[in-house]
Coordinates of C-alpha atoms in Angstrom, one line a residue:
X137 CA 0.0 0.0 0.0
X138 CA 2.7 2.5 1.1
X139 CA 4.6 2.1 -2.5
X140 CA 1.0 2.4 -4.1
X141 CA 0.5 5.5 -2.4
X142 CA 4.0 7.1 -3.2
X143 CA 3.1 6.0 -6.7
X144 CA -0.1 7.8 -6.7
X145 CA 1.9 11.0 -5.0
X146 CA 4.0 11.2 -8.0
X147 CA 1.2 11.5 -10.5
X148 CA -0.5 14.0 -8.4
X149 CA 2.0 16.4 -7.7
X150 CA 2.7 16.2 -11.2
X151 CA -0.6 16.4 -13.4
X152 CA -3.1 17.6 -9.8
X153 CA -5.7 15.1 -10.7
X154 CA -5.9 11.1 -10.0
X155 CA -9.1 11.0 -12.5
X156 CA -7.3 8.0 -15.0
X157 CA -8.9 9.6 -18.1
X158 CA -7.5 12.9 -16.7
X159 CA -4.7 11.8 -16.1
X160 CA -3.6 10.6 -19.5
X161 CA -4.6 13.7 -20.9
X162 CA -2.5 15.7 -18.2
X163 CA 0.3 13.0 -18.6
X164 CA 0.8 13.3 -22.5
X165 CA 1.5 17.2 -22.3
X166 CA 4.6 16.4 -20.3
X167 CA 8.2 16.4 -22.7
X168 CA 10.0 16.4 -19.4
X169 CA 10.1 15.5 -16.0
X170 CA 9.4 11.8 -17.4
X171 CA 12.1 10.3 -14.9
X172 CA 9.5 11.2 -12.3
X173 CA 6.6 10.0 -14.1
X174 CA 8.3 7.0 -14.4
X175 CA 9.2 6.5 -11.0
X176 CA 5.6 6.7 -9.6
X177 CA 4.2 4.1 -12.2
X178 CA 7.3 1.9 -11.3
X179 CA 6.1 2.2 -7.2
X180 CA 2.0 1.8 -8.6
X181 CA 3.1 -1.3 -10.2
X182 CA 5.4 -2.6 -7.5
X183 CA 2.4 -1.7 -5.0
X184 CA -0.1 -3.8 -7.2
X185 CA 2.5 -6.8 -7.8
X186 CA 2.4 -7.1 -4.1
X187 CA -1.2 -6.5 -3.0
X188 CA -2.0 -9.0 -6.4
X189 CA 0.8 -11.9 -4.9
X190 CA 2.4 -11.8 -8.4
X191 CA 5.9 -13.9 -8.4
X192 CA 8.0 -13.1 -6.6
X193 CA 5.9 -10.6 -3.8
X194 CA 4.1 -13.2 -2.9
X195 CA 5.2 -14.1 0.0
X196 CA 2.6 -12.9 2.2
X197 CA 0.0 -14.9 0.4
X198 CA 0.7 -18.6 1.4
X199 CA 0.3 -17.8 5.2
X200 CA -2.4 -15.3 4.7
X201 CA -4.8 -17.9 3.1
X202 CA -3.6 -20.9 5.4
X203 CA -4.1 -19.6 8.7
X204 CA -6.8 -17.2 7.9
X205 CA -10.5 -18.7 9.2
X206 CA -11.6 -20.2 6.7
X207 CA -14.0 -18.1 5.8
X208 CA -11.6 -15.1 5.3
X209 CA -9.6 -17.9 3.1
X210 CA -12.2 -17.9 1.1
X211 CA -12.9 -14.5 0.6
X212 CA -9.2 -13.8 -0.1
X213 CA -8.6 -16.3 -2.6
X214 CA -12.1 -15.4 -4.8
X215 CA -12.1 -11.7 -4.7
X216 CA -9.0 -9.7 -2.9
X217 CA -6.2 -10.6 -5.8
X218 CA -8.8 -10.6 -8.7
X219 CA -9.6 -6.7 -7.6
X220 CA -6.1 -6.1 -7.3
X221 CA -5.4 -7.9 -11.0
X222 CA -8.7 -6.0 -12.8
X223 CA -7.1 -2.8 -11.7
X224 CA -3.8 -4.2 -12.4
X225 CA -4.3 -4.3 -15.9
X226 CA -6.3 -1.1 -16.7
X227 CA -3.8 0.7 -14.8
X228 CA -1.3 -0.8 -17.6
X229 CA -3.3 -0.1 -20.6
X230 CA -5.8 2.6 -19.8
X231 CA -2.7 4.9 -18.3
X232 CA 0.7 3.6 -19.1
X233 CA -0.3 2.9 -22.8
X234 CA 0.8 6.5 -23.2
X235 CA 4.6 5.0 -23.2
X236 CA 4.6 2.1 -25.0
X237 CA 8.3 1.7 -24.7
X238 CA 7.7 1.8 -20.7
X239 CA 5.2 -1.1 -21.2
X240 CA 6.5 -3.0 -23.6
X241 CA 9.4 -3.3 -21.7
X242 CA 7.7 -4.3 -18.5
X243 CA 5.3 -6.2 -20.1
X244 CA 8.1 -8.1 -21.7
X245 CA 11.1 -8.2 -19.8
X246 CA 9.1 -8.1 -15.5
X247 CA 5.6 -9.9 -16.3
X248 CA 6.1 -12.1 -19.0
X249 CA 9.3 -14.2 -17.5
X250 CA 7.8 -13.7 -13.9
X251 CA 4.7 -15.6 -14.6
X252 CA 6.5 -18.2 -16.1
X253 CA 8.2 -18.4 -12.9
X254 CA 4.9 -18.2 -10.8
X255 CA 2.7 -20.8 -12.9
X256 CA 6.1 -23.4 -12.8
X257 CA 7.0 -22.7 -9.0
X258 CA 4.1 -22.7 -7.6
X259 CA 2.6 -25.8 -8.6
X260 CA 6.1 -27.5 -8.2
X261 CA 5.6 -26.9 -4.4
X262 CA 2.2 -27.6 -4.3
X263 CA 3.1 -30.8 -4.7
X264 CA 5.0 -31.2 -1.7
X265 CA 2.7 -29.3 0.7
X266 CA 0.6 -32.1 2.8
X267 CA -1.4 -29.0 5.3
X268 CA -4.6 -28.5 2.1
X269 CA -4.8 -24.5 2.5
X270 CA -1.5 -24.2 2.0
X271 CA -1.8 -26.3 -0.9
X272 CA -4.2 -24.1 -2.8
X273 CA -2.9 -21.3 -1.3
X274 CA 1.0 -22.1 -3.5
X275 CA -1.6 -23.3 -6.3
X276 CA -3.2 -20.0 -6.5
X277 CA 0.3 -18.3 -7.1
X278 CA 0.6 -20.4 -10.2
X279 CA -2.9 -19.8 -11.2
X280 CA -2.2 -15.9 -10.7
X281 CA 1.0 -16.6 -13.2
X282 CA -2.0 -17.9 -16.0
X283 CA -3.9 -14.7 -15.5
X284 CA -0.8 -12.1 -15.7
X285 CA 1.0 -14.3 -18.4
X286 CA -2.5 -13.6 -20.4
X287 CA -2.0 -10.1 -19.9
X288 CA 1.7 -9.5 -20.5
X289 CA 1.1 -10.9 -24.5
X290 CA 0.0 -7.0 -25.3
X291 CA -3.0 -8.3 -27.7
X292 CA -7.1 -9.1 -27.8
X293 CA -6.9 -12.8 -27.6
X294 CA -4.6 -12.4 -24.1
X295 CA -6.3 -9.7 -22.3
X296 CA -9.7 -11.9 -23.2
X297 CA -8.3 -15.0 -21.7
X298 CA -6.9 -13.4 -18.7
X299 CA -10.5 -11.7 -17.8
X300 CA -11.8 -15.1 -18.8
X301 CA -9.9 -16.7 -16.2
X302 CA -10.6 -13.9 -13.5
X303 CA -13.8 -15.1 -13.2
X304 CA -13.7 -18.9 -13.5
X305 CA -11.0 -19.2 -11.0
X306 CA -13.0 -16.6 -8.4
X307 CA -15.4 -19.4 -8.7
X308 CA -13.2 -22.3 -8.6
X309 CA -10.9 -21.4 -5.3
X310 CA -14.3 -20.1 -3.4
X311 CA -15.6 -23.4 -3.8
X312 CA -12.0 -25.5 -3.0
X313 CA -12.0 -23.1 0.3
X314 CA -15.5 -23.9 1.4
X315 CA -15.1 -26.9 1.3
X316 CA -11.7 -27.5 2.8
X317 CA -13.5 -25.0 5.6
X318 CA -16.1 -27.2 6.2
X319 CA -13.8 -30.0 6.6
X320 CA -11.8 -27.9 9.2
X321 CA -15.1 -27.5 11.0
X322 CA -16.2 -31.2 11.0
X323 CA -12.3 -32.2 11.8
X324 CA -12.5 -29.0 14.7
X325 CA -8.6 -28.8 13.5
X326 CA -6.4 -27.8 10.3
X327 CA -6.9 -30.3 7.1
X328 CA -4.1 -32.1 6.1
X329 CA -3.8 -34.8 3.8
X330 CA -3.9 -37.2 6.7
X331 CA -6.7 -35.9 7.4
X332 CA -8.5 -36.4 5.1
X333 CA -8.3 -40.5 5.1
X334 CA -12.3 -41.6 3.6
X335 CA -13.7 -38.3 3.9
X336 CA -15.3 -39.0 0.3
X337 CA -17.6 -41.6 2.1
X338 CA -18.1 -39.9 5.4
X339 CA -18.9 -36.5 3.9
X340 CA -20.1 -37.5 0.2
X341 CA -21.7 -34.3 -0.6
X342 CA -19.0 -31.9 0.4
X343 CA -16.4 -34.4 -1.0
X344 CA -18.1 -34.7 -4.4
X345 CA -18.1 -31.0 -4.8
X346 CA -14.6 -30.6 -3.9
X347 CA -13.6 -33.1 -6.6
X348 CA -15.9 -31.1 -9.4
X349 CA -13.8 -27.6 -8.0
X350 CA -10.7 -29.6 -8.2
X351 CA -11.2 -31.0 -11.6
X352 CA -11.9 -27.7 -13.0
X353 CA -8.9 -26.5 -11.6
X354 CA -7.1 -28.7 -13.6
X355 CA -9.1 -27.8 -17.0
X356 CA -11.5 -30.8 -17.2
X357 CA -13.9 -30.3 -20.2
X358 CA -17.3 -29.4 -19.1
X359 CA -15.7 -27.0 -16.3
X360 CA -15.2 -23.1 -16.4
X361 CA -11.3 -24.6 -15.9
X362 CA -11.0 -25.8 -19.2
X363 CA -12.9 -22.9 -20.9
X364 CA -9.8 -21.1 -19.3
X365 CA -7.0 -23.2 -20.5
X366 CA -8.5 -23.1 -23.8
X367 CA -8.5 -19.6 -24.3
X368 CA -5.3 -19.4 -23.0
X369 CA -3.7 -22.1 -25.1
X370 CA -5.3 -20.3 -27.9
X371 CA -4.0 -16.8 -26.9
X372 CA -0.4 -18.2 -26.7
X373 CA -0.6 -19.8 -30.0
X374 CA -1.4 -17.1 -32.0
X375 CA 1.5 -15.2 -30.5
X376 CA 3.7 -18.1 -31.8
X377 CA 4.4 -18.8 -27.5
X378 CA 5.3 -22.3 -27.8
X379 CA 7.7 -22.9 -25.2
X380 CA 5.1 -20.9 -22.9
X381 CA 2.1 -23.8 -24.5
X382 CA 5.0 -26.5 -23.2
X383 CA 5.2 -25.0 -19.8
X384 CA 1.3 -24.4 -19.0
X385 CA 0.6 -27.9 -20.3
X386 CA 3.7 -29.1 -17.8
X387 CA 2.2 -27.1 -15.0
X388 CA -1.7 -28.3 -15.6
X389 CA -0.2 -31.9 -15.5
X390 CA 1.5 -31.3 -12.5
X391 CA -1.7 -29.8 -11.2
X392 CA -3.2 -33.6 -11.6
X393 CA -0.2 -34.4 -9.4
X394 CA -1.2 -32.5 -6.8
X395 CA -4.9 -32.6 -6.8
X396 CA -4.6 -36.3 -7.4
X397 CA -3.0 -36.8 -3.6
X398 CA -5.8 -35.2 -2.0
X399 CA -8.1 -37.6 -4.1
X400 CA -6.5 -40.6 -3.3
X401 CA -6.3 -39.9 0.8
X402 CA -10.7 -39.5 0.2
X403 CA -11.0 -42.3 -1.5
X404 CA -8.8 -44.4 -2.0
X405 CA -7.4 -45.1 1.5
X406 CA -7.9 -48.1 3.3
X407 CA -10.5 -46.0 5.7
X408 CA -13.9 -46.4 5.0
X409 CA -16.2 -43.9 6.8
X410 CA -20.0 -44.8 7.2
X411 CA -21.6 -41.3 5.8
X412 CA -22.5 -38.5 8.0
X413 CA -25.5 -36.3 7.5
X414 CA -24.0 -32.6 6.5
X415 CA -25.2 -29.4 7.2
X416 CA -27.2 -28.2 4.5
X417 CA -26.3 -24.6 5.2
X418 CA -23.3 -25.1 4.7
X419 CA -22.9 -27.5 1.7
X420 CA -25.4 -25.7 0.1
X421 CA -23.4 -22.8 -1.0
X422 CA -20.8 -25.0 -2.1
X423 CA -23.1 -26.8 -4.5
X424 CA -24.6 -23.3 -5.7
X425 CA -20.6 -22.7 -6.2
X426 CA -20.1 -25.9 -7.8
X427 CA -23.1 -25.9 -10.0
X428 CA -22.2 -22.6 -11.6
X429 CA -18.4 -24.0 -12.4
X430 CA -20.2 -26.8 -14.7
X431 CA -22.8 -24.3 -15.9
X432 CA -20.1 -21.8 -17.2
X433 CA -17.8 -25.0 -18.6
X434 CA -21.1 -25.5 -20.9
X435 CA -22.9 -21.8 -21.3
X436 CA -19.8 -19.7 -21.6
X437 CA -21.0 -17.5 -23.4
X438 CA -21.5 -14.2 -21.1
X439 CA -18.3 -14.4 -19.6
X440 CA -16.3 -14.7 -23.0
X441 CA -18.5 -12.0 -24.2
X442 CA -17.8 -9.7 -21.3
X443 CA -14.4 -10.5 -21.5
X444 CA -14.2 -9.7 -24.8
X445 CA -15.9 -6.5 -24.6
X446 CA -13.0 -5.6 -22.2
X447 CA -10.1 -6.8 -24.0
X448 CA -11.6 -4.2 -27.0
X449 CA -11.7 -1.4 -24.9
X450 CA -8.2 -1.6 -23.4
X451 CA -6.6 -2.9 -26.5
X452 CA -8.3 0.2 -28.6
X453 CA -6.5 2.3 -26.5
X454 CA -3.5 0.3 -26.4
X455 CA -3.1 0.1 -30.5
X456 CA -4.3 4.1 -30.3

């Protein structure tokens, strides 16, 4: 927040307004005094990179979602870093578009490379986490890396898929946290893989919805997850990205690696629960959760639409 707000200082004292449309206008007039100009966007950006747990300020991110209640969890992981990544992006091509040697070069050179990083590292040590919050916690920083490595390839087809996956993974983390909360609350400690020995027959409903969340995390057809992975794979391939199609496949399988342990400790352990009754109230939002992640893997249609109306508006004034 503080480098955010010294960010914002410089483009005040400069232009006197923090109206973004204003401020383009005000900003353009200037032949001089870029260095400073430059300086506050480079403490904006820094500030967002943080705030949006982008590789490698992510650190606080990991803890934050694991030992938050669960409820916070949840909040955090479907809407605090999609805010920060929505603003993220029309900070970079509704303002910063006015230097498109600035952006290009950050764009290029910063996001591009770091969310190669982000999507590789983080999954790798998903793998090797065994506490579950923490486990989607680390996923989420490689699922951030999809969303800015959409938005770093400076055209429509990657600013769509990045808003495209905005939203579906919003939806698909809210639901993995519920569920791993209600587990907490049944368990009345943290969930670990251990844990988790025959859940999938002592809490069927719960489990069953956590397995349709986790599925489309991994980009199962008929999920909102695979909706995102196509757009992406078809964003990257017309901008000839093939080494960046090798490492998203690479990451989604390791995603199965992952995904596939907490699978196997529900139902494929020697334990054998006897099914519980569940709360309603709270696997009931879950399902409303769940349901919409298989709803928007079949009618995708608004979201790509939306999406696409927002890629043209920031890419008109990117190409402008």
């Amino acid at each position: 927040a503080t480098f955010y707000v010294i960010g914002v200082g410089f483009a005040y004292a400069m232009t006197g307004t923090l109206n973004m449309n204003d401020l383009v206008i005000q900003l353009t007039q200037y032949s001089d005094g870029q260095l400073a100009i430059f300086a506050g966007m480079s403490f904006m950006l820094i500030g967002l990179m943080v705030k949006a747990a982008i590789f490698p300020v992510h650190i606080w991110l990991p803890p934050a979602y694991s030992y938050a209640p669960s409820a916070v969890s949840t909040l955090l992981a479907a809407l605090a870093t999609k805010t920060i990544l929505y603003f993220f992006v029309r900070l970079l091509y509704e303002v910063f578009i006015i230097y498109p040697s600035y952006l290009s070069l950050f764009l290029d050179f910063v996001l591009y490379p770091l969310s190669l990083l982000a999507i590789f590292i983080g999954t790798l040590i998903a793998i090797y986490q065994d506490d579950i919050k923490k486990l989607l916690a680390f996923s989420s920083i490689a699922q951030i890396g999809y969303i800015t490595l959409a938005f770093s390839l400076k055209d429509h087809s990657g600013i769509t898929s990045g808003f495209i996956h905005i939203f579906n993974h919003a939806l698909i983390k809210g639901g993995l946290f519920m569920a791993v909360g209600y587990f907490a609350i049944l368990y009345k400690d943290r969930v670990t893989l251990s844990s988790l020995r025959g859940f999938g027959y002592k809490y069927p409903i719960t489990s069953f919805a956590l397995l349709i969340c986790g599925l489309s995390l991994i980009g199962l057809p008929l999920t909102n997850g695979f909706i995102s992975k196509l757009y992406l794979f078809q964003a990257l391939y017309t901008n000839q990205m093939y080494f960046s199609i090798a490492l998203v496949a690479v990451s989604s399988a390791l995603a199965v690696a992952y995904f596939w342990k907490i699978v196997e400790q529900m139902w494929f352990s020697e334990i054998k629960f006897k099914s519980e009754k569940e709360d309603a109230y709270i696997y009931l939002p879950i399902w409303i959760i769940t349901v919409s992640i298989i709803f928007f893997g079949i009618y995708s249609s608004p979201i790509i639409e939306f999406s696409n109306l927002s890629a043209d508006y920031l890419i008109s004034g990117y190409q402008n």
